[in-house]
Coordinates of C-alpha atoms and ligand atoms in Angstrom, one line a residue:
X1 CA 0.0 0.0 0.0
X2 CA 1.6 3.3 -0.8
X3 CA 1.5 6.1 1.7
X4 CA -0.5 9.3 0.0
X5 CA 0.8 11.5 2.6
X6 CA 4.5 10.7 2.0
X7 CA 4.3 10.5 -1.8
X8 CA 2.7 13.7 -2.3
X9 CA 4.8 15.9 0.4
X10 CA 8.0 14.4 -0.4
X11 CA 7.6 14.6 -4.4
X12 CA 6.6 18.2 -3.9
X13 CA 9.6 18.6 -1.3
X14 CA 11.9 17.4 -4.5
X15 CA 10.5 19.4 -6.9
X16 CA 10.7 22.3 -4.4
X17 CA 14.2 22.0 -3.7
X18 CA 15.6 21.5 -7.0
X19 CA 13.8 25.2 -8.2
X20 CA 15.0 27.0 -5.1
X21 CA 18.7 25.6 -5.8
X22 CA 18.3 26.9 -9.1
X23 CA 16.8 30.2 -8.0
X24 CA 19.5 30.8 -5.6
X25 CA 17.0 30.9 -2.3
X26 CA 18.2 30.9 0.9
X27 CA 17.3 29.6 3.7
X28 CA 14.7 31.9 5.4
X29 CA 13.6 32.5 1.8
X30 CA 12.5 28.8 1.1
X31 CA 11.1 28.5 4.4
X32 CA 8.6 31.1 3.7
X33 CA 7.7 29.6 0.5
X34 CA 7.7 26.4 2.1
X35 CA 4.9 26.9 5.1
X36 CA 1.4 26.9 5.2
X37 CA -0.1 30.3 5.8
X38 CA -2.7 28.2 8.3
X39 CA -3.9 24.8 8.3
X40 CA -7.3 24.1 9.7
X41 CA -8.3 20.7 11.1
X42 CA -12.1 20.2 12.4
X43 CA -14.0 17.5 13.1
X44 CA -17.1 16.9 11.3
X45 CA -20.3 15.7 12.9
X46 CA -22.9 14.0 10.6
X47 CA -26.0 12.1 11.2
X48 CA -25.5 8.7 9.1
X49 CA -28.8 6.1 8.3
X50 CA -27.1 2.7 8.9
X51 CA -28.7 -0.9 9.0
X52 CA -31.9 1.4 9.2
X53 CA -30.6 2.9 12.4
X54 CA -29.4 7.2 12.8
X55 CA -25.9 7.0 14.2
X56 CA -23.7 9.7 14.6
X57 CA -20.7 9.8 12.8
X58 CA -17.6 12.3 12.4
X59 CA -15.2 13.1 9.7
X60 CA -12.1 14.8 9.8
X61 CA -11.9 18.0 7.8
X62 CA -9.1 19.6 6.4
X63 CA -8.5 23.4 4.7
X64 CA -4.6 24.6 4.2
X65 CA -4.0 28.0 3.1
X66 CA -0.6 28.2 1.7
X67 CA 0.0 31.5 0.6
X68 CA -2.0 34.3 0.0
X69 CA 0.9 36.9 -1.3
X70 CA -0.6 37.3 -5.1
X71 CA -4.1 37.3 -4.5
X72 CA -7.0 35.1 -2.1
X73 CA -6.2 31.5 -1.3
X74 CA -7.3 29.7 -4.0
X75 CA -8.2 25.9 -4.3
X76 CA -10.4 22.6 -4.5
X77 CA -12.1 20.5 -1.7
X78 CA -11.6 17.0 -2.1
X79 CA -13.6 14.3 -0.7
X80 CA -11.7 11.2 -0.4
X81 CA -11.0 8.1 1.9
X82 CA -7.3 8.7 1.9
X83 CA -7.6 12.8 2.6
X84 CA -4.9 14.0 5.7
X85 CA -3.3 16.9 6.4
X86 CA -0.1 15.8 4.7
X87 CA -1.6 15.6 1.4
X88 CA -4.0 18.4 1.3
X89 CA -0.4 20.7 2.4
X90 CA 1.2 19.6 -0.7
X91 CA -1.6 19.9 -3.1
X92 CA -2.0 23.9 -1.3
X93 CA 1.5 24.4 -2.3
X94 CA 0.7 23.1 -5.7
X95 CA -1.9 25.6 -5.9
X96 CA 0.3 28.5 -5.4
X97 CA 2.3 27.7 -8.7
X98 CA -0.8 26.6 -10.3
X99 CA -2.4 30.3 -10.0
X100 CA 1.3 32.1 -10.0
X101 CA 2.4 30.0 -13.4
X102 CA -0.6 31.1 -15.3
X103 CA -0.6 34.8 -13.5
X104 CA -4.3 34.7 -11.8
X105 CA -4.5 37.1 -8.6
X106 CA -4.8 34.1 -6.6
X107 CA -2.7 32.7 -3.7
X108 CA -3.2 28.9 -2.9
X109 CA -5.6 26.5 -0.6
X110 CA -6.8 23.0 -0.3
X111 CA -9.4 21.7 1.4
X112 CA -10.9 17.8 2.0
X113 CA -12.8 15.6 4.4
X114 CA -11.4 11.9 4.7
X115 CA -14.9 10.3 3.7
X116 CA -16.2 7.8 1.0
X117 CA -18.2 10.1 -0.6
X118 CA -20.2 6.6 -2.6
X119 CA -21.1 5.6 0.8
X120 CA -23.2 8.3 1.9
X121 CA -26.8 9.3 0.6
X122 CA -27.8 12.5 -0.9
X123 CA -28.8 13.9 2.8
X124 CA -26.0 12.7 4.4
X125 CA -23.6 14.7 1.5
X126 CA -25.4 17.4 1.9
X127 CA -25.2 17.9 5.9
X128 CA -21.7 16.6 5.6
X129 CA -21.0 19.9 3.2
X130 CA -23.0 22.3 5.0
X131 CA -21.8 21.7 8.3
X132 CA -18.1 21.5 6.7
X133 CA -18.9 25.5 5.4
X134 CA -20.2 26.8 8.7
X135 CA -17.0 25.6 10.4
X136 CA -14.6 26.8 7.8
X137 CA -17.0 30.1 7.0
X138 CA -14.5 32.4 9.8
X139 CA -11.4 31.6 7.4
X140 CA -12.9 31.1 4.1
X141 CA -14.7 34.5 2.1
X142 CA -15.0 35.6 -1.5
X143 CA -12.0 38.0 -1.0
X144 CA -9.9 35.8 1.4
X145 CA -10.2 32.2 0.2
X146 CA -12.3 30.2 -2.7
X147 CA -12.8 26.9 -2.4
X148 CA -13.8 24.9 -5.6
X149 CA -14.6 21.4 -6.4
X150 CA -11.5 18.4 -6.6
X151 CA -12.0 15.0 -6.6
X152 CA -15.4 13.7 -5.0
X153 CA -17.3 16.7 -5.2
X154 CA -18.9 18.5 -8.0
X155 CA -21.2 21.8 -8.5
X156 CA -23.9 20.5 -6.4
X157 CA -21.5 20.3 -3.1
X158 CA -20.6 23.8 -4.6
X159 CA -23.9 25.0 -4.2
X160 CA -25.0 23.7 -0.5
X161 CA -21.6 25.2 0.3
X162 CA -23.1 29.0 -1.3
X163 CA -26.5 28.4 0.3
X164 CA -24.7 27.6 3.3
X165 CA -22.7 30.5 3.4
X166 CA -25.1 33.0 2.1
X167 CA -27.6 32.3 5.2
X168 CA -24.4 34.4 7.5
X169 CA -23.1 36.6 4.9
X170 CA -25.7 37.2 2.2
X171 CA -25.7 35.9 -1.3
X172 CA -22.4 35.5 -2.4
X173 CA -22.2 33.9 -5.4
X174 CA -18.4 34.2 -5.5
X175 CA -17.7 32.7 -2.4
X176 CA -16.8 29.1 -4.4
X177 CA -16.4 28.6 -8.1
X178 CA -17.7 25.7 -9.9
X179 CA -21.1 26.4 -9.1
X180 CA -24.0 25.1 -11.4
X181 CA -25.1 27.3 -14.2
X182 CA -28.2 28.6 -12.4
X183 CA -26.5 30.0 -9.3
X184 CA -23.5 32.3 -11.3
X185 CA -21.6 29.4 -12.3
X186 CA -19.4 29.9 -15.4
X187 CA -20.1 28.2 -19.1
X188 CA -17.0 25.9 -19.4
X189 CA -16.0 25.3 -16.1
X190 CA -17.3 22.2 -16.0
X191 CA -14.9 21.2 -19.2
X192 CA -12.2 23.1 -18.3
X193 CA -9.9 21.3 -16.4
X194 CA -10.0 18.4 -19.5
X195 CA -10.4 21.0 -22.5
X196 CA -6.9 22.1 -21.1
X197 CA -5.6 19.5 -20.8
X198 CA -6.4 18.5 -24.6
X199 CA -5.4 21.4 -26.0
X200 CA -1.7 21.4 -23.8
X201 CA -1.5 17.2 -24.7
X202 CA -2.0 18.7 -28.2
X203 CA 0.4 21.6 -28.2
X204 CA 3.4 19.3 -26.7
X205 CA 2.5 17.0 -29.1
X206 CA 3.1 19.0 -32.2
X207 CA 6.6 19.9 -30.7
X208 CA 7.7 16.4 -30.6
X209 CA 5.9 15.9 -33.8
X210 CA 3.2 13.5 -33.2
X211 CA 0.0 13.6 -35.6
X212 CA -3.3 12.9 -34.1
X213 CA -4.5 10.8 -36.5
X214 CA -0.9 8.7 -35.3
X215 CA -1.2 9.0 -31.5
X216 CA -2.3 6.1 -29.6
X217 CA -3.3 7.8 -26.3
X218 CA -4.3 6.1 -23.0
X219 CA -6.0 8.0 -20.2
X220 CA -6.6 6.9 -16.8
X221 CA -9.1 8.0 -15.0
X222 CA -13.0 8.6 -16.3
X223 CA -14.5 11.3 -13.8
X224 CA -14.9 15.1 -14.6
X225 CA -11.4 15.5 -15.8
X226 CA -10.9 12.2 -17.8
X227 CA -13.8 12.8 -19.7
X228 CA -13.2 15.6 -20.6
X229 CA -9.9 15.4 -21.7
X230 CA -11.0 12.2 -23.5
X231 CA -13.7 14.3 -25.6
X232 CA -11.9 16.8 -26.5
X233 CA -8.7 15.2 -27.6
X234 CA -11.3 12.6 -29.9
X235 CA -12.5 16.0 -31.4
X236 CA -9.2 16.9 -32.5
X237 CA -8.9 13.7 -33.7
X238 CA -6.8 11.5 -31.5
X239 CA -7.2 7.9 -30.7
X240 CA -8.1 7.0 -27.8
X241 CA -6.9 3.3 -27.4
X242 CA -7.5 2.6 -23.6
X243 CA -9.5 4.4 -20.6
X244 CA -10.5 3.3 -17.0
X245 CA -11.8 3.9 -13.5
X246 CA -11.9 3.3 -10.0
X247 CA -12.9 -0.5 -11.2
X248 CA -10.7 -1.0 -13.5
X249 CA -9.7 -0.6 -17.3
X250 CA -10.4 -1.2 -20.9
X251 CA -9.0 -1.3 -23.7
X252 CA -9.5 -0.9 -27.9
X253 CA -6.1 -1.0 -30.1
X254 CA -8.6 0.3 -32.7
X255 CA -10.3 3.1 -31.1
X256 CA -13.1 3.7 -28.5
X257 CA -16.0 5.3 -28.8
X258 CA -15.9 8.1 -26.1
X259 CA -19.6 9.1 -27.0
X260 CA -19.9 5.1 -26.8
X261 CA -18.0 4.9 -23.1
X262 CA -19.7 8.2 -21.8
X263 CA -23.2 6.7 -22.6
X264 CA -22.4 3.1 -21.2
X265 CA -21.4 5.0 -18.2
X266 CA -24.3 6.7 -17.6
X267 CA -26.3 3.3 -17.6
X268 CA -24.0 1.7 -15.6
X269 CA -22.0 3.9 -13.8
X270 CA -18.9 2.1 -14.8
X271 CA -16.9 1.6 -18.0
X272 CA -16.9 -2.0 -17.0
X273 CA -18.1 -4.3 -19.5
X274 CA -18.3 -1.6 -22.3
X275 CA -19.1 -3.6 -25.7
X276 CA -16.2 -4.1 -28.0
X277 CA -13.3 -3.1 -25.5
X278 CA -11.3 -5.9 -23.7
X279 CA -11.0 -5.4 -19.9
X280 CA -7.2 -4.5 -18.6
X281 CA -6.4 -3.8 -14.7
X282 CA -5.5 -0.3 -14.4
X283 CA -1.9 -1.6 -14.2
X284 CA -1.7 -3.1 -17.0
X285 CA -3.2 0.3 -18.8
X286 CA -0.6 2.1 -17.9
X287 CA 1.9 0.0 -19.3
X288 CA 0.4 -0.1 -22.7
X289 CA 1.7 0.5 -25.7
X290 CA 0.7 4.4 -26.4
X291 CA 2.2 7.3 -27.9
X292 CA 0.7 9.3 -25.3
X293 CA -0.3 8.3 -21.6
X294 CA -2.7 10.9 -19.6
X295 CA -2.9 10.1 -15.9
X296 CA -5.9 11.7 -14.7
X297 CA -6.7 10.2 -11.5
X298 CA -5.2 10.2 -8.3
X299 CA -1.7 11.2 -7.2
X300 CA 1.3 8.4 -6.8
X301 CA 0.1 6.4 -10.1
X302 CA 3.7 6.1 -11.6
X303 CA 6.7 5.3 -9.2
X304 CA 9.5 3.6 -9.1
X305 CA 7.4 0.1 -9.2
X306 CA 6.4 0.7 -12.5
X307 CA 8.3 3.6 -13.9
X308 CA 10.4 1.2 -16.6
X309 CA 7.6 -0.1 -18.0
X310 CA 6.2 3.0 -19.1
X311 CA 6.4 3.2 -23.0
X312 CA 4.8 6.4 -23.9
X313 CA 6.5 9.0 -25.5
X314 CA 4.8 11.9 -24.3
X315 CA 3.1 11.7 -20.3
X316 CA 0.6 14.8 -19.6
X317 CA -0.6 14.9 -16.1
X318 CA -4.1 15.8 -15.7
X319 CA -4.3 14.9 -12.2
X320 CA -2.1 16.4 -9.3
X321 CA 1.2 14.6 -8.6
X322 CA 0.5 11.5 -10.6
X323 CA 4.3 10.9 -10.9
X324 CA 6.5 10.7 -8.0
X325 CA 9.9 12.2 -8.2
X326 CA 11.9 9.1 -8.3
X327 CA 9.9 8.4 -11.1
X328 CA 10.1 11.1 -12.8
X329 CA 13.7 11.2 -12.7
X330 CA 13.7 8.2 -14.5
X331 CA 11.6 9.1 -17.3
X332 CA 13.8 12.3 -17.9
X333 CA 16.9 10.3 -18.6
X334 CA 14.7 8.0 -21.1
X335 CA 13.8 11.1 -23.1
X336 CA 10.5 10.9 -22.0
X337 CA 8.5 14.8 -22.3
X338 CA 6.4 14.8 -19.0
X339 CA 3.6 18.4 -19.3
X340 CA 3.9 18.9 -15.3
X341 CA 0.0 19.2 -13.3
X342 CA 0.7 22.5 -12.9
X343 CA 0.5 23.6 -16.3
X344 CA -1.6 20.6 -17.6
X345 CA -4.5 20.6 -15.5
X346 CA -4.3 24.4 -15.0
X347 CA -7.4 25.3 -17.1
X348 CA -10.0 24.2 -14.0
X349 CA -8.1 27.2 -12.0
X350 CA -8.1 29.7 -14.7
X351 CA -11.6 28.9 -15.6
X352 CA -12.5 29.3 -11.4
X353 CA -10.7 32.4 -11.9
X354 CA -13.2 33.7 -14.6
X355 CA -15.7 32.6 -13.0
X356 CA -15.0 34.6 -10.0
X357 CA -14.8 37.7 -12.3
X358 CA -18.4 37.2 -14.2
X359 CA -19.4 37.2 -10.3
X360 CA -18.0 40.3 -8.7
X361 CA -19.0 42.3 -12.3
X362 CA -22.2 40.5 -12.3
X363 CA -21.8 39.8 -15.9
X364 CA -21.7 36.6 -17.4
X365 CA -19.9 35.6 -20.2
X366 CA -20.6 32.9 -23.1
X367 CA -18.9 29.6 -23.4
X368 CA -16.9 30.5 -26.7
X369 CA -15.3 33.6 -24.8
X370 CA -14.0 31.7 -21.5
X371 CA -12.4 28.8 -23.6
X372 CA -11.1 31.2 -26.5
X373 CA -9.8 33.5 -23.6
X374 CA -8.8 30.1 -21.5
X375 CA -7.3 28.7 -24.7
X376 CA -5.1 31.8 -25.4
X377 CA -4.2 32.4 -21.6
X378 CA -2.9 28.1 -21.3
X379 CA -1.0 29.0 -25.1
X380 CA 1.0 31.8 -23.7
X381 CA 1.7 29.9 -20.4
X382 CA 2.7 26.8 -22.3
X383 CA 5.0 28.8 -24.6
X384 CA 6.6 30.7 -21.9
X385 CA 7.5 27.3 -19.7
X386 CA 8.9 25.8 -23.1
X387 CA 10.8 28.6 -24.0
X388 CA 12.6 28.9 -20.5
X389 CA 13.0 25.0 -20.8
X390 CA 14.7 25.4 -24.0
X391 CA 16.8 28.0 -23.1
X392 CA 18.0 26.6 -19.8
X393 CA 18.4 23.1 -21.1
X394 CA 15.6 22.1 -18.2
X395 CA 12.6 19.9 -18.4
X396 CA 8.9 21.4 -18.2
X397 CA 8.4 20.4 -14.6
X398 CA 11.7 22.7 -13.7
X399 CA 10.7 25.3 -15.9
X400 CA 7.1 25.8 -14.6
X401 CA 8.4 25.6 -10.9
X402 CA 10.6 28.5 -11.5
X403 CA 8.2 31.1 -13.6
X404 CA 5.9 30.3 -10.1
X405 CA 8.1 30.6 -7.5
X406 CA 9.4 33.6 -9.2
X407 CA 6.5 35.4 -9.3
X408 CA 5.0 34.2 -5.9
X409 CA 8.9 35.1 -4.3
X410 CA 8.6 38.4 -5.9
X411 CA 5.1 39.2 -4.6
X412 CA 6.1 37.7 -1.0
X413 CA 9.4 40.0 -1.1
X414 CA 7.5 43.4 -2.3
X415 CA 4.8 43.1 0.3
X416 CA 7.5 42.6 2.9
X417 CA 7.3 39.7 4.9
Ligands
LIG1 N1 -9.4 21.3 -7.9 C1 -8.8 22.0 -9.0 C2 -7.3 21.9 -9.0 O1 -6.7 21.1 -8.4 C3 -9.4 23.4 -9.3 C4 -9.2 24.3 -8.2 C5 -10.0 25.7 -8.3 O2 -10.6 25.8 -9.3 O3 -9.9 26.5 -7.4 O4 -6.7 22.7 -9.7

């Protein structure tokens, strides 16, 4: 069993240390950059229905704000089994160079609950969400920190989270982003995170001169992000060769159907058994032949266990810390191009971030003008990151860490402290 925690804060430890050598930060200096701003730990009570019975139950709840020099914490709430404070503090550092690499006005958070979201009912969900908002409402607010939905929650935790809020403080509709269309949530936001993803998978592909029509991809993961990303790289004409999920995998060396998978999972809530695929373990998927392999799950997915049997050219990491930095060390010296999470799955930020604009203007915008503008804004990022890379001689990850920490070390030293 791998340990979450330790995966997750040393690779971001690693990655740390290698940009501040690089950079020339001392001591003090990476400390600062290094610790949480806060980090919030409640307990969280909830009625559960079990063997017909009301029992009450509590869940740990987690919120770390990481640093708030270039704008309001930022960042997602996750509900997940394996949630601690450990892992929620490195993906809150994460979010600093997430918002600083693409230049939002946003600092970085993360937030979670250690739960199993698929064993609760609707109710339960719901009073878990709300009562998680009232105890986090003193440190959260639409100027000081936005949560936004990660793994295991979606626009309808969103919105009990707004409701919840707005019975204190008013209507707020910009006190979370990724909010359902009829309560200020933003066209594209929903598709964001993947539609990035597609269009950076498709823009590092070009530079090591893979065609679409060519490239074998392989994506794990099938939730908001996978799906996504799976859509819109089939519209530009990629094939898709192998997907899975929490279950497991499947596979097509001819092509599936992602219209096909997406309406097989919404009748059975699993890509399991879709018709004309063969079943794979998610292990196996990730050792498949592919030009291109998209991890878009959870973090820890490629480490040293499995690491050499990796044969795609090209890995783009849609979910946060997917390779540890072992790992990645290894697939650097086999001339393997790895797009870091924080530029790959940076377009479900940037699209939070226009979001949060349409709500403090109170004017929405249309779905063509966030992705154009999204599209454009991830372009110039992308371009930036590889020029420095080439220029320097340095990978993307080491690249994209030091445009962030740049810009965040700037903003922490010209506020003074
Ligand atoms: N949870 C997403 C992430 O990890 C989005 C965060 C947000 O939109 O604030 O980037």
């Amino acid at each position: 069993m791998i340990d979450k925690k330790c995966i997750c804060e040393e690779t971001q430890r690693h990655f740390l240390e290698r940009a501040f050598g690089r950079l020339k930060l001392k001591g003090a200096q990476r400390e600062l950059l290094l610790s949480s701003f806060r980090e919030t730990r409640i307990t969280v009570p909830v009625t559960l229905r079990h063997n017909g019975e009301n029992r009450l139950h509590t869940f740990q709840g987690y919120r770390v704000q990481h640093n708030h020099a270039r704008g309001p914490f930022k960042g997602g709430l996750r509900y997940h089994p394996d949630v601690n404070m450990g892992e929620i503090r490195a993906l809150a550092q994460l979010m600093t160079w997430k918002t600083a690499l693409v230049d939002i006005p946003f600092g970085g958070a993360k937030g979670g609950i250690s739960v199993d979201p698929l064993q609760l009912n609707e109710t339960e969900l719901e009073e878990l969400s709300r009562r998680f908002c009232q105890k986090m409402a003193p440190i959260i607010g639409v100027h000081d920190d936005i949560p936004a939905p990660d793994i295991g929650t979606n626009p309808q935790v969103m919105a009990w989270m707004l409701d919840e809020y707005s019975k204190t403080h008013g209507f707020r509709t910009a006190i979370v982003t990724g909010k359902p269309l009829e309560l200020g949530g933003s066209a594209g936001r929903l598709e964001a995170t993947g539609y990035g993803v597609a269009h950076l998978t498709h823009k590092a592909a070009e530079d090591i001169s893979l065609k679409p029509e060519q490239s074998r991809v392989v994506i794990q993961g099938f939730g908001n992000v996978g799906s996504h990303t799976a859509i819109a790289l089939a519209s530009k004409g990629y094939k898709i060769i192998a997907l899975s999920d929490v279950n497991g995998g499947v596979m097509n060396e001819a092509g599936i159907s992602i219209d096909h998978a997406l309406a097989h999972v919404a009748d059975n809530g699993t890509l399991m058994g879709l018709h004309g695929a063969s079943p794979i373990s998610n292990a196996e998927l990730l050792e498949l032949s592919c030009e291109i392999l998209v991890p878009a799950a959870l973090e820890g997915t490629i480490t040293c266990d499995n690491v050499e049997a990796i044969q795609a050219q090209l890995i783009v990491e849609a979910a946060n810390m997917p390779v540890t930095h072992q790992a990645d060390e290894r697939l650097q010296q086999r001339g393997i191009v790895i797009v870091p999470d924080l530029l790959a799955n940076v377009g479900g930020v940037l699209a939070s971030y226009y979001e949060w604009v349409q709500n403090l203007q109170q004017f929405p915008w249309d779905r063509e003008t966030v992705l154009s503008r999204l599209e454009n804004r991830l372009s110039r990022t992308y371009d930036a990151v590889n020029i420095l890379a080439s220029e320097r001689q340095i990978n993307l990850r080491c690249a994209a860490y030091e445009l962030a920490i740049r810009r965040v070390e700037q903003a922490v030293r010209l506020r003074g402290f």
